[in-house]
Amino acid sequence: MRFGVLALLLMFPPLVLATSFIEVPFEDTVAEAPIGVRGTVAGKRADWGRGSDGRDRIYTYFDLTVRERLKGDSGQALQILMRELGGEVGGVGMQVSGAAQFREGEDVVVFLSPAVEDSKGRTSYDVRGMMMGKYSVVLDESGEEVLDGAEESASEHPADRQI
């Protein structure tokens, strides 16, 4: 019996997917991202969408009210749609380690990939580098706006940078 189970496992190995991160310094994130905007998260919803490889996956879509364009061309719209891998649709869930998390009403600076149109005709922007492409705008002890993000172990923390 044990031999049969072992043979079966060897014939059909389990599928294991993993996410790996290479820490990217803040300056490189800014330099390499084609688009950077500051805005307020206005809402979110999960749905199926087509990736750049042509495969359908679950994405969480976030409405972003743009306050300031920092870099690149995100069009003239005051509202854009960002997306990040993962979410739950119709009882089917996909969880992605390292995906950027957003809260409604949150003031953020995000670095985005160029716009993509999916199979449902939606134009959206992928968050570049997942959590490495998202920074919250927070107030420091003196009341100055600073960025707070994923870059925890770099020589200078993003929260030390005034905007």
XYZ file of C-alpha atoms in Angstrom:
163
model
C 0.000 0.000 0.000
C 2.762 2.459 0.926
C 4.557 1.773 -2.340
C 1.372 2.568 -4.284
C 0.932 5.955 -2.555
C 4.612 6.794 -3.054
C 4.439 5.834 -6.727
C 1.320 7.951 -7.154
C 2.991 10.984 -5.522
C 6.052 10.595 -7.732
C 3.906 10.359 -10.856
C 1.787 13.406 -9.941
C 3.870 15.799 -7.842
C 1.881 18.475 -5.985
C 1.776 21.907 -7.558
C 3.627 24.446 -5.442
C 3.642 28.123 -6.318
C 5.710 30.708 -4.479
C 6.362 34.414 -4.580
C 9.925 35.674 -4.239
C 10.895 39.250 -3.579
C 14.065 41.090 -4.277
C 14.178 44.275 -2.254
C 14.383 47.218 -4.616
C 15.711 50.523 -3.271
C 13.171 53.361 -3.339
C 15.225 55.330 -5.874
C 15.245 52.357 -8.263
C 11.486 51.856 -7.849
C 10.911 55.477 -8.835
C 13.382 55.352 -11.733
C 12.069 52.070 -13.192
C 8.323 52.678 -12.867
C 6.735 54.239 -15.942
C 3.910 55.859 -13.920
C 3.690 57.354 -10.442
C 0.601 59.014 -8.944
C -0.699 60.172 -5.598
C -4.341 59.638 -4.768
C -7.048 58.436 -2.436
C -8.401 54.896 -2.570
C -12.133 55.198 -3.284
C -13.277 51.567 -3.394
C -12.400 47.996 -4.304
C -13.914 44.876 -5.828
C -12.598 41.516 -7.001
C -13.200 40.058 -10.453
C -11.616 37.874 -13.085
C -9.203 39.639 -15.419
C -6.702 38.749 -18.093
C -3.002 38.970 -17.275
C -0.221 40.084 -19.591
C 0.359 36.401 -20.437
C -3.222 36.046 -21.703
C -4.392 33.875 -18.789
C -7.421 34.756 -16.660
C -6.809 35.261 -12.952
C -8.578 36.837 -10.010
C -7.647 40.467 -9.431
C -8.761 42.994 -6.872
C -9.545 46.276 -8.594
C -9.117 49.540 -6.692
C -10.617 52.893 -7.664
C -8.080 55.661 -7.140
C -8.987 59.333 -7.156
C -5.829 60.953 -8.538
C -4.656 64.059 -6.684
C -1.260 64.448 -8.299
C 0.615 62.953 -11.242
C 4.227 62.406 -10.242
C 5.624 60.590 -13.259
C 4.556 59.276 -16.652
C 1.218 59.297 -18.428
C -1.822 58.042 -16.547
C -4.145 60.054 -18.758
C -6.184 63.051 -17.686
C -8.810 61.101 -15.750
C -9.299 62.065 -12.139
C -10.278 58.462 -11.383
C -8.182 55.477 -12.471
C -8.508 51.760 -11.877
C -5.558 49.898 -10.347
C -5.386 46.146 -9.956
C -3.449 43.678 -7.860
C -3.405 39.886 -8.121
C -5.669 38.071 -5.672
C -9.151 38.273 -4.206
C -12.314 36.207 -4.052
C -14.987 35.836 -6.724
C -17.997 33.539 -6.411
C -16.465 31.428 -3.663
C -13.166 30.998 -5.534
C -10.250 32.704 -3.818
C -6.706 33.512 -4.743
C -4.287 34.799 -2.131
C -0.956 36.237 -3.223
C 1.829 36.817 -0.719
C 3.307 40.267 -1.130
C 0.308 41.798 -2.870
C -0.205 45.461 -2.030
C -3.056 46.036 0.402
C -5.231 49.159 0.196
C -7.900 50.595 2.518
C -10.782 52.784 1.387
C -9.918 56.438 2.092
C -6.177 55.745 2.262
C -3.851 58.444 0.862
C -1.211 56.665 -1.251
C 1.626 57.125 -3.694
C 1.693 54.222 -6.155
C 3.999 53.219 -8.948
C 2.163 51.590 -11.831
C 2.782 49.696 -15.048
C 1.329 51.051 -18.308
C -2.437 50.716 -18.769
C -3.830 47.364 -19.895
C -7.248 46.596 -21.294
C -8.650 43.276 -20.149
C -11.143 40.913 -21.762
C -14.055 42.865 -20.218
C -12.939 46.158 -21.763
C -11.679 47.659 -18.482
C -8.581 49.794 -18.608
C -6.508 49.371 -15.470
C -2.975 49.794 -14.170
C -1.083 46.997 -12.415
C 0.687 48.004 -9.208
C 4.354 47.680 -10.120
C 6.347 45.401 -7.851
C 3.289 44.477 -5.772
C 3.761 45.814 -2.215
C 7.054 47.454 -3.263
C 5.081 49.816 -5.520
C 2.738 51.177 -2.818
C 3.476 53.838 -0.189
C 1.021 55.297 2.305
C 1.147 59.037 2.942
C 1.243 59.540 6.713
C 2.020 62.387 9.105
C 5.192 62.219 11.167
C 5.545 63.539 14.732
C 5.942 67.115 13.492
C 2.891 66.951 11.216
C 4.880 66.654 7.957
C 3.645 64.290 5.248
C 6.018 61.346 4.720
C 5.903 58.067 2.799
C 5.578 54.746 4.608
C 6.034 51.581 2.575
C 7.435 48.085 2.236
C 11.107 49.035 2.116
C 11.866 48.236 5.774
C 15.546 47.324 5.707
C 16.985 49.834 3.261
C 19.491 52.423 4.436
C 16.806 55.099 4.592
C 13.225 54.153 5.420
C 10.577 55.742 3.132
C 8.874 57.229 6.199
C 11.955 59.441 6.566
C 11.281 60.988 3.154
C 9.159 64.095 3.037
C 6.878 64.559 0.072
